[in-house]
Short mmCIF file of C-alpha atoms and ligand atoms in Angstrom, two decimals:
data_model
loop_
_atom_site.label_atom_id
_atom_site.label_comp_id
_atom_site.label_asym_id
_atom_site.label_seq_id
_atom_site.Cartn_x
_atom_site.Cartn_y
_atom_site.Cartn_z
CA MET A 9 0.00 0.00 0.00
CA PHE A 10 1.30 3.47 -0.74
CA ALA A 11 0.70 6.60 1.26
CA PRO A 12 -2.27 8.78 0.32
CA SER A 13 -1.45 12.16 -1.19
CA PRO A 14 -1.69 15.18 1.05
CA SER A 15 -4.57 17.38 -0.03
CA THR A 16 -2.73 20.71 0.27
CA TYR A 17 0.81 21.20 -1.00
CA ASP A 18 2.99 23.10 -3.46
CA LEU A 19 5.08 21.91 -6.36
CA PRO A 20 7.51 24.78 -6.80
CA ASP A 21 9.79 25.15 -9.81
CA VAL A 22 8.62 22.21 -11.89
CA TRP A 23 8.05 21.49 -15.55
CA TYR A 24 4.44 20.64 -16.35
CA LEU A 25 2.21 19.92 -19.33
CA ALA A 26 -0.22 22.82 -19.31
CA ALA A 27 -3.86 22.66 -20.38
CA ASP A 28 -3.03 24.09 -23.82
CA GLY A 29 -0.67 21.21 -24.55
CA MET A 30 2.49 23.28 -24.09
CA PHE A 31 5.22 22.70 -21.52
CA ARG A 32 5.98 25.33 -18.96
CA PHE A 33 8.29 25.79 -16.02
CA GLY A 34 6.65 27.24 -12.93
CA SER A 35 4.93 26.52 -9.65
CA LEU A 36 1.71 24.68 -8.91
CA SER A 37 -0.21 24.84 -5.70
CA VAL A 38 -2.86 22.38 -4.58
CA THR A 39 -5.53 23.15 -2.00
CA ASP A 40 -8.02 20.56 -0.76
CA GLY A 41 -7.24 18.20 -3.63
CA ARG A 42 -7.75 20.81 -6.35
CA ILE A 43 -5.22 22.77 -8.33
CA ALA A 44 -5.46 26.23 -6.77
CA SER A 45 -2.92 28.10 -8.83
CA VAL A 46 -0.59 27.61 -11.74
CA ARG A 47 2.16 30.21 -12.03
CA PRO A 48 4.28 29.87 -15.16
CA ALA A 49 7.70 31.42 -14.93
CA GLY A 50 8.93 31.08 -18.47
CA PRO A 51 7.96 30.82 -22.12
CA PRO A 52 5.97 27.79 -23.34
CA LEU A 53 7.79 24.96 -25.09
CA PRO A 54 6.18 22.51 -27.55
CA ARG A 55 8.07 19.56 -26.06
CA PRO A 56 9.34 18.74 -22.60
CA PRO A 57 12.99 19.45 -21.88
CA PRO A 58 15.01 16.33 -22.73
CA ASP A 59 16.44 15.50 -19.34
CA ALA A 60 14.03 16.87 -16.77
CA PRO A 61 11.01 15.30 -15.10
CA TRP A 62 7.62 16.92 -15.76
CA TRP A 63 4.10 16.67 -14.41
CA ALA A 64 1.18 15.45 -16.48
CA PRO A 65 -2.49 15.10 -15.60
CA ALA A 66 -2.67 11.61 -14.09
CA GLY A 67 -4.21 8.84 -16.14
CA VAL A 68 -7.84 7.78 -16.03
CA ASP A 69 -7.97 4.14 -17.10
CA PRO A 70 -11.60 3.32 -17.78
CA HIS A 71 -11.00 -0.37 -18.43
CA VAL A 72 -9.24 -2.62 -15.93
CA HIS A 73 -9.87 -6.12 -14.62
CA PHE A 74 -8.53 -6.32 -11.09
CA ARG A 75 -10.41 -9.61 -10.69
CA GLU A 76 -12.01 -9.12 -7.31
CA PRO A 77 -14.17 -10.56 -5.97
CA GLY A 78 -13.48 -14.08 -7.13
CA ALA A 79 -9.97 -14.31 -8.55
CA ALA A 80 -7.81 -12.10 -6.35
CA ALA A 81 -4.86 -14.43 -6.87
CA SER A 82 -4.53 -13.36 -10.50
CA GLU A 83 -4.17 -9.66 -9.56
CA GLY A 84 -6.34 -8.30 -6.79
CA VAL A 85 -7.30 -4.74 -6.01
CA ALA A 86 -4.22 -3.90 -3.93
CA ASN A 87 -1.70 -5.19 -6.45
CA GLY A 88 -3.66 -3.87 -9.42
CA SER A 89 -3.56 -0.46 -7.76
CA ARG A 90 0.21 -0.67 -7.43
CA ALA A 91 0.45 -1.49 -11.12
CA ALA A 92 -1.80 1.47 -11.90
CA ARG A 93 0.39 3.77 -9.86
CA ALA A 94 3.41 2.66 -11.89
CA GLY A 95 1.45 3.66 -15.00
CA GLY A 96 0.58 7.10 -13.64
CA VAL A 97 -3.09 6.17 -13.28
CA ALA A 98 -5.14 7.92 -10.57
CA TRP A 99 -8.58 6.65 -11.60
CA VAL A 100 -9.56 3.11 -12.55
CA CYS A 101 -12.92 1.79 -13.71
CA ASP A 102 -13.09 -1.93 -12.94
CA MET A 103 -14.95 -4.46 -15.05
CA PRO A 104 -17.60 -6.80 -13.62
CA ASN A 105 -16.78 -10.09 -15.38
CA ASN A 106 -15.82 -11.93 -12.23
CA VAL A 107 -17.35 -14.93 -10.55
CA PRO A 108 -19.40 -13.77 -8.68
CA PRO A 109 -20.45 -11.03 -11.13
CA VAL A 110 -21.88 -7.60 -10.25
CA LEU A 111 -25.56 -8.10 -10.97
CA THR A 112 -27.37 -6.61 -7.99
CA ALA A 113 -27.14 -3.56 -5.75
CA GLU A 114 -25.85 -5.88 -3.04
CA ASP A 115 -23.07 -7.20 -5.33
CA LEU A 116 -22.05 -3.60 -6.00
CA ARG A 117 -21.99 -2.76 -2.28
CA ALA A 118 -19.80 -5.78 -1.53
CA LYS A 119 -17.38 -4.98 -4.34
CA ALA A 120 -17.23 -1.29 -3.43
CA ALA A 121 -16.36 -2.19 0.18
CA ARG A 122 -13.42 -4.22 -1.07
CA PHE A 123 -12.21 -1.38 -3.27
CA ARG A 124 -12.58 1.14 -0.45
CA ARG A 125 -10.41 -1.08 1.69
CA ASP A 126 -7.69 -1.98 -0.80
CA CYS A 127 -7.66 0.68 -3.54
CA PRO A 128 -5.80 3.88 -2.68
CA LEU A 129 -6.70 5.25 -6.11
CA ARG A 130 -9.95 6.83 -7.17
CA PHE A 131 -12.21 4.15 -8.59
CA ALA A 132 -15.50 3.47 -10.31
CA LEU A 133 -17.11 0.10 -10.97
CA PHE A 134 -19.05 -1.38 -13.85
CA LEU A 135 -22.30 -3.30 -13.40
CA ASP A 136 -23.07 -6.39 -15.46
CA ALA A 137 -25.72 -5.26 -17.95
CA ARG A 138 -27.63 -8.52 -17.46
CA GLY A 139 -28.33 -7.58 -13.85
CA ASP A 140 -30.69 -5.11 -12.26
CA ALA A 141 -28.41 -3.00 -10.07
CA PRO A 142 -29.23 0.71 -10.39
CA LEU A 143 -26.50 2.95 -11.76
CA GLU A 144 -25.41 4.81 -8.64
CA PRO A 145 -21.91 5.77 -7.47
CA PRO A 146 -19.44 4.20 -7.34
CA ALA A 147 -20.91 2.51 -10.44
CA CYS A 148 -20.04 4.34 -13.65
CA GLY A 149 -21.90 2.28 -16.23
CA TYR A 150 -23.19 -1.07 -17.38
CA LYS A 151 -20.88 -3.46 -19.21
CA LEU A 152 -22.51 -5.52 -21.90
CA PHE A 153 -20.53 -8.50 -23.15
CA LEU A 154 -22.25 -9.34 -26.43
CA THR A 155 -20.33 -12.62 -26.28
CA ASP A 156 -22.71 -13.67 -23.50
CA VAL A 157 -26.04 -12.84 -25.14
CA ALA A 158 -27.71 -13.62 -28.45
CA CYS A 159 -26.78 -10.92 -30.96
CA THR A 160 -30.37 -10.08 -31.88
CA ARG A 161 -32.55 -7.01 -31.44
CA THR A 162 -34.81 -8.82 -28.99
CA ALA A 163 -31.96 -9.89 -26.75
CA ILE A 164 -29.98 -6.63 -26.84
CA ALA A 165 -32.63 -3.89 -26.77
CA PRO A 166 -33.88 -4.65 -23.22
CA LEU A 167 -30.30 -4.46 -21.95
CA LEU A 168 -29.95 -0.94 -23.35
CA ARG A 169 -33.43 0.43 -22.74
CA GLY A 170 -33.67 3.39 -20.39
CA ARG A 171 -30.10 3.05 -19.18
CA LYS A 172 -27.86 6.02 -18.86
CA ARG A 173 -24.63 4.49 -20.10
CA VAL A 174 -23.68 1.12 -21.56
CA THR A 175 -20.16 0.01 -22.48
CA VAL A 176 -20.05 -2.76 -25.04
CA HIS A 177 -17.68 -5.62 -25.80
CA ALA A 178 -18.73 -6.32 -29.38
CA GLU A 179 -18.14 -9.88 -30.54
CA ASP A 180 -20.89 -12.31 -31.58
CA ALA A 181 -19.98 -15.72 -30.19
CA ALA A 182 -22.20 -17.40 -32.79
CA ARG A 183 -19.56 -16.37 -35.36
CA PHE A 184 -16.64 -17.94 -33.51
CA ARG A 185 -14.99 -20.95 -35.08
CA SER A 186 -13.27 -23.89 -33.50
CA GLY A 187 -10.44 -26.09 -34.64
CA PRO A 188 -7.14 -26.64 -32.94
CA ALA A 189 -5.13 -25.54 -35.96
CA LEU A 190 -6.76 -22.13 -36.18
CA PRO A 191 -4.85 -19.15 -34.84
CA HIS A 192 -6.64 -17.07 -32.23
CA HIS A 193 -7.67 -14.27 -34.60
CA ARG A 194 -9.32 -16.80 -36.89
CA ARG A 195 -11.22 -18.45 -34.10
CA ARG A 196 -12.68 -15.08 -33.23
CA PRO A 197 -12.78 -13.59 -36.72
CA ILE A 198 -13.45 -9.98 -37.50
CA ARG A 199 -16.91 -10.87 -38.81
CA ALA A 200 -17.85 -11.71 -35.23
CA VAL A 201 -17.26 -8.03 -34.50
CA THR A 202 -19.15 -6.85 -37.57
CA ALA A 203 -22.13 -9.06 -36.72
CA ALA A 204 -22.24 -7.91 -33.12
CA LEU A 205 -22.06 -4.26 -34.14
CA LEU A 206 -24.86 -4.62 -36.69
CA ALA A 207 -27.08 -6.18 -34.03
CA LEU A 208 -26.15 -3.45 -31.56
CA GLU A 209 -26.93 -0.72 -34.06
CA ASP A 210 -30.26 -2.31 -34.89
CA ALA A 211 -31.21 -2.72 -31.22
CA TYR A 212 -30.14 0.82 -30.36
CA PHE A 213 -32.24 2.47 -33.06
CA SER A 214 -35.21 0.23 -32.33
CA LEU A 215 -35.55 2.13 -29.06
CA PRO A 216 -37.34 5.46 -28.81
CA GLU A 217 -34.80 8.24 -28.51
CA ARG A 218 -35.47 8.86 -24.82
CA ASP A 219 -34.60 5.25 -23.98
CA ARG A 220 -31.24 5.19 -25.76
CA PRO A 221 -28.17 5.12 -23.54
CA VAL A 222 -24.86 6.79 -24.11
CA LEU A 223 -22.81 3.99 -25.66
CA VAL A 224 -19.14 3.35 -25.15
CA LEU A 225 -17.57 0.96 -27.61
CA ALA A 226 -14.81 -0.77 -25.69
CA HIS A 227 -11.47 -1.69 -27.24
CA ALA A 228 -11.91 -0.83 -30.93
CA THR A 229 -9.56 -3.08 -32.91
CA GLY A 230 -9.78 -1.72 -36.45
CA ARG A 231 -11.93 -0.91 -39.45
CA PRO A 232 -15.30 -2.47 -38.52
CA GLU A 233 -15.50 -0.53 -35.27
CA MET A 234 -14.60 2.75 -36.95
CA ALA A 235 -17.19 2.17 -39.69
CA PHE A 236 -19.74 1.51 -36.94
CA ALA A 237 -18.76 4.70 -35.12
CA TRP A 238 -19.11 6.73 -38.28
CA ARG A 239 -22.59 5.31 -39.03
CA MET A 240 -23.82 5.66 -35.48
CA ARG A 241 -22.67 9.23 -35.07
CA ARG A 242 -24.07 10.24 -38.45
CA LYS A 243 -27.43 8.92 -37.28
CA GLY A 244 -27.21 10.91 -34.07
CA ALA A 245 -26.10 8.28 -31.56
CA ARG A 246 -24.20 9.44 -28.52
CA LEU A 247 -21.14 7.25 -28.72
CA PHE A 248 -17.66 7.22 -27.23
CA VAL A 249 -14.98 4.99 -28.69
CA GLU A 250 -12.17 3.48 -26.66
CA THR A 251 -9.11 1.70 -27.96
CA ALA A 252 -6.21 0.04 -26.19
CA PRO A 253 -2.54 0.64 -26.95
CA HIS A 254 -1.99 -3.00 -27.89
CA TYR A 255 -4.21 -2.60 -30.95
CA LEU A 256 -2.06 0.35 -32.03
CA LEU A 257 1.20 -1.51 -31.64
CA PHE A 258 0.64 -5.16 -32.48
CA THR A 259 -1.08 -7.22 -35.16
CA ALA A 260 -2.35 -10.79 -35.46
CA ARG A 261 1.02 -11.69 -36.90
CA ASP A 262 2.72 -10.52 -33.72
CA GLN A 263 0.28 -12.60 -31.71
CA CYS A 264 1.07 -15.70 -33.76
CA ALA A 265 4.77 -15.13 -33.12
CA ALA A 266 4.47 -14.25 -29.43
CA GLY A 267 1.79 -16.79 -28.50
CA ALA A 268 -0.18 -16.48 -25.26
CA ALA A 269 1.46 -13.21 -24.17
CA LEU A 270 -0.48 -11.31 -26.84
CA LYS A 271 -3.59 -13.49 -26.83
CA VAL A 272 -6.38 -11.05 -26.10
CA ASN A 273 -10.07 -10.55 -26.82
CA PRO A 274 -11.05 -9.12 -29.18
CA PRO A 275 -7.97 -10.44 -31.00
CA LEU A 276 -5.26 -8.32 -32.57
CA ARG A 277 -6.02 -7.65 -36.24
CA SER A 278 -4.23 -6.90 -39.50
CA GLY A 279 -1.74 -4.16 -40.21
CA ALA A 280 -4.45 -2.33 -42.17
CA ASP A 281 -6.68 -2.33 -39.10
CA ARG A 282 -3.87 -1.07 -36.93
CA ILE A 283 -3.21 1.81 -39.31
CA ALA A 284 -6.95 2.57 -39.47
CA LEU A 285 -6.91 3.05 -35.70
CA TRP A 286 -4.04 5.53 -35.95
CA HIS A 287 -5.96 7.50 -38.56
CA ALA A 288 -9.08 7.40 -36.41
CA ILE A 289 -7.18 8.77 -33.44
CA GLN A 290 -5.62 11.50 -35.50
CA GLU A 291 -9.05 12.42 -36.88
CA GLY A 292 -10.55 12.56 -33.40
CA ASP A 293 -12.87 9.58 -34.02
CA ILE A 294 -11.44 7.67 -31.05
CA ASP A 295 -12.14 9.34 -27.74
CA PHE A 296 -9.90 7.68 -25.18
CA PHE A 297 -7.54 4.90 -24.26
CA GLY A 298 -8.33 2.08 -21.88
CA SER A 299 -5.61 -0.39 -21.06
CA ASP A 300 -7.98 -3.38 -20.81
CA HIS A 301 -5.59 -4.54 -18.12
CA ALA A 302 -6.58 -8.23 -17.97
CA PRO A 303 -3.83 -10.13 -16.17
CA HIS A 304 -3.59 -13.91 -15.98
CA LEU A 305 -1.04 -15.80 -13.93
CA PRO A 306 2.05 -17.13 -15.75
CA GLU A 307 0.89 -20.71 -15.00
CA ALA A 308 -2.39 -20.05 -16.81
CA LYS A 309 -0.68 -18.35 -19.74
CA SER A 310 1.72 -21.26 -20.19
CA SER A 311 -1.04 -23.89 -20.12
CA ALA A 312 -2.19 -25.80 -23.19
CA ASP A 313 -5.21 -23.53 -23.67
CA PRO A 314 -4.12 -20.15 -22.33
CA PRO A 315 -6.76 -17.56 -21.40
CA SER A 316 -7.05 -14.24 -23.25
CA GLY A 317 -5.99 -10.96 -21.73
CA MET A 318 -2.79 -9.05 -21.14
CA PRO A 319 -1.56 -6.58 -18.53
CA GLY A 320 -1.47 -2.90 -19.49
CA VAL A 321 -2.36 -0.40 -16.77
CA GLU A 322 1.23 -0.34 -15.61
CA TRP A 323 2.45 1.34 -18.82
CA PHE A 324 -0.59 3.56 -19.43
CA LEU A 325 0.94 7.05 -19.44
CA PRO A 326 4.45 5.98 -20.51
CA LEU A 327 3.08 4.36 -23.68
CA ALA A 328 0.76 7.20 -24.57
CA TYR A 329 3.24 10.02 -24.00
CA THR A 330 5.87 8.14 -25.96
CA PHE A 331 3.45 8.31 -28.90
CA ALA A 332 3.68 12.08 -28.52
CA ALA A 333 7.47 11.98 -28.18
CA ALA A 334 7.56 10.11 -31.49
CA GLY A 335 5.44 12.75 -33.17
CA PHE A 336 2.44 10.47 -33.76
CA LEU A 337 0.08 12.55 -31.66
CA PRO A 338 0.20 16.03 -30.18
CA PHE A 339 0.79 16.15 -26.42
CA ARG A 340 -2.57 17.88 -25.99
CA ARG A 341 -4.30 14.96 -27.72
CA VAL A 342 -2.55 12.40 -25.51
CA MET A 343 -3.78 14.30 -22.48
CA GLU A 344 -7.34 14.01 -23.83
CA LEU A 345 -6.95 10.32 -24.61
CA THR A 346 -5.45 9.37 -21.26
CA SER A 347 -6.97 11.75 -18.72
CA LEU A 348 -9.75 14.04 -19.82
CA ALA A 349 -12.19 12.39 -22.25
CA ALA A 350 -12.93 9.28 -20.18
CA ARG A 351 -13.95 11.54 -17.31
CA ARG A 352 -16.58 13.09 -19.56
CA ALA A 353 -17.76 9.74 -20.87
CA TYR A 354 -18.22 8.26 -17.39
CA GLY A 355 -19.30 11.33 -15.44
CA LEU A 356 -16.16 11.37 -13.29
CA PRO A 357 -15.02 14.70 -11.80
CA ALA A 358 -14.22 16.91 -14.77
CA SER A 359 -10.70 18.14 -15.43
CA GLU A 360 -9.23 20.71 -17.76
CA GLY A 361 -5.77 19.26 -17.14
CA ILE A 362 -3.21 21.22 -15.14
CA ALA A 363 -5.26 24.36 -14.64
CA PRO A 364 -6.84 26.10 -11.65
CA GLY A 365 -9.94 24.28 -10.44
CA SER A 366 -9.04 20.86 -11.85
CA PRO A 367 -8.67 17.89 -9.50
CA ALA A 368 -5.05 17.47 -8.43
CA ASP A 369 -4.59 14.08 -10.09
CA LEU A 370 -0.98 14.38 -11.23
CA ALA A 371 1.74 12.04 -12.45
CA ARG A 372 5.43 12.84 -12.67
CA MET A 373 7.08 11.62 -15.85
CA VAL A 374 10.80 10.90 -15.71
CA PRO A 375 12.98 10.40 -18.78
CA ALA A 376 13.79 6.76 -19.53
CA ALA A 377 16.83 5.72 -21.44
CA TYR A 378 15.37 4.60 -24.73
CA ALA A 379 15.13 0.89 -25.36
CA THR A 380 16.63 -0.69 -28.40
CA LEU A 381 14.19 -1.56 -31.12
CA PRO A 382 14.72 -5.23 -31.92
CA ALA A 383 12.24 -5.43 -34.76
CA ALA A 384 10.79 -3.07 -37.29
CA ARG A 385 7.21 -3.87 -36.36
CA VAL A 386 6.68 -0.95 -34.06
CA PRO A 387 6.51 2.08 -36.32
CA LEU A 388 8.43 4.28 -33.95
CA ARG A 389 11.68 5.82 -35.00
CA LEU A 390 13.09 7.23 -31.85
CA SER A 391 16.81 7.51 -31.50
CA ALA A 392 17.28 4.20 -29.78
CA ARG A 393 19.72 4.07 -26.92
CA PRO A 394 20.63 0.63 -25.69
CA GLY A 395 20.47 -0.25 -22.05
CA THR A 396 17.03 0.82 -20.91
CA PRO A 397 16.70 0.19 -17.21
CA VAL A 398 14.49 -2.85 -16.81
CA ARG A 399 11.60 -2.07 -14.51
CA PRO A 400 10.34 -4.97 -12.46
CA VAL A 401 6.81 -5.90 -13.48
CA VAL A 402 4.25 -5.14 -10.77
CA SER A 403 1.28 -7.03 -12.21
CA ARG A 404 0.86 -10.65 -11.19
CA ALA A 405 0.79 -11.38 -14.92
CA GLY A 406 4.56 -11.16 -14.50
CA TYR A 407 5.50 -9.91 -17.96
CA ASN A 408 5.63 -6.68 -19.90
CA PRO A 409 4.10 -7.01 -23.39
CA TYR A 410 5.82 -3.71 -24.25
CA ARG A 411 9.29 -4.66 -23.17
CA ASP A 412 10.66 -3.85 -26.64
CA PHE A 413 8.93 -0.48 -26.76
CA PRO A 414 11.24 2.54 -26.66
CA PHE A 415 9.65 4.27 -23.69
CA ALA A 416 10.55 7.93 -23.48
CA TRP A 417 9.36 8.32 -19.89
CA PHE A 418 8.32 6.33 -16.88
CA VAL A 419 6.30 7.53 -13.90
CA ASP A 420 7.93 8.06 -10.52
CA ASP A 421 5.30 9.95 -8.53
CA LEU A 422 1.53 10.01 -8.46
CA ARG A 423 -0.72 12.48 -6.64
CA ILE A 424 -4.37 11.68 -6.18
CA SER A 425 -7.01 14.32 -5.53
O1 LIG B 4 -8.79 -10.56 -23.44
C1 LIG B 4 -9.69 -10.35 -22.65
N1 LIG B 4 -9.57 -10.68 -21.36
N2 LIG B 4 -10.83 -9.78 -23.09
C2 LIG B 4 -11.92 -9.68 -22.29
O2 LIG B 4 -12.92 -9.19 -22.73
C3 LIG B 4 -11.90 -10.18 -20.91
C4 LIG B 4 -10.52 -10.22 -20.41
C5 LIG B 4 -10.38 -10.97 -19.13
O3 LIG B 4 -11.19 -10.73 -18.22
O4 LIG B 4 -9.43 -11.74 -19.01
ZN1 LIG B 5 -11.82 -5.93 -20.78
#
């Protein structure tokens, strides 16, 4: 367990990423968990200074599986929180797909008590959309796994009707294929996503407008999800789209080479899908990142039929800000994707970033020696410096899927409002 942040303190003479996406040197003061004043003492810079630490708005990771109650051994709230802290994450939204699930108000109370005890971060919890628990804090939304229901209008519409917010895992299990020789991405082919999304669209528009929820499409993997988003928004749906860094960095080919370490649901897709996601982010069609931190123990991952899911929360801000270092995204956009937009989607306390009045959720980024790039698959062209310090993995998953990634920064301090 780590110490809670004080609620009133100063950060004098620091570099910080300001709300306009520029870097400034100056002093911040925090009063009662809110940023009270920001006093720049120099001209703005478009990039952080190369060898100094700087403060960023802390991450909001709207998609983690800490696996409690039910499977604490494969992560647990306390250890998951430590992993989140390493990733600069102050807020986590935890998924309900545990045994027991979160179906009733009582299930939510029991799970919330566990988080209050063991999670020093800010947290919100998802309810299983098949249940009847009302959406009240600390719940932030319903999670609908279309893998668990028939992908038809009649099955889906009642799970959306009248609800404020529904986050969807879109794969139609009726389209899965079996066969031991099939690679993972062919067992759960992309048409399973397309079919699920068509059914979701149909169910959503079958409802009268007042009964339609805000939708969040979880972990977009490529072209079908972006086509869905485009259609839905054109027809007036209120939709947020999340993607996870692994879909931006890896493809099905990488999964075939790496095996269980990159086995994840929905599966990694083609290079064309990966590039489509980059375009969608640059166009503003993807709203935020979620890590989909879904750890499994090494024993499970090395079994004959390994489960899907990979750790991620631990590298949340370092990955995303390295995208900015590489010139793929503006720093301001990374701040939106990692800290600001998910707050809006889930009704968490709003933040303008490092600006007076915002919650003092802050992460300190420290320069990492760049890792060597062993393969040309990651489209980053940073000046690679060998000898990156190896950070011990916090997650019980016990491995870092991004160990070859040329991180520009790690996180060495986290302040929580
Ligand atoms: O890969 C995945 N793992 N996708 C999911 O939707 C669930 C998750 C898990 O809980 O392990
Ligand atoms: Zn998930």
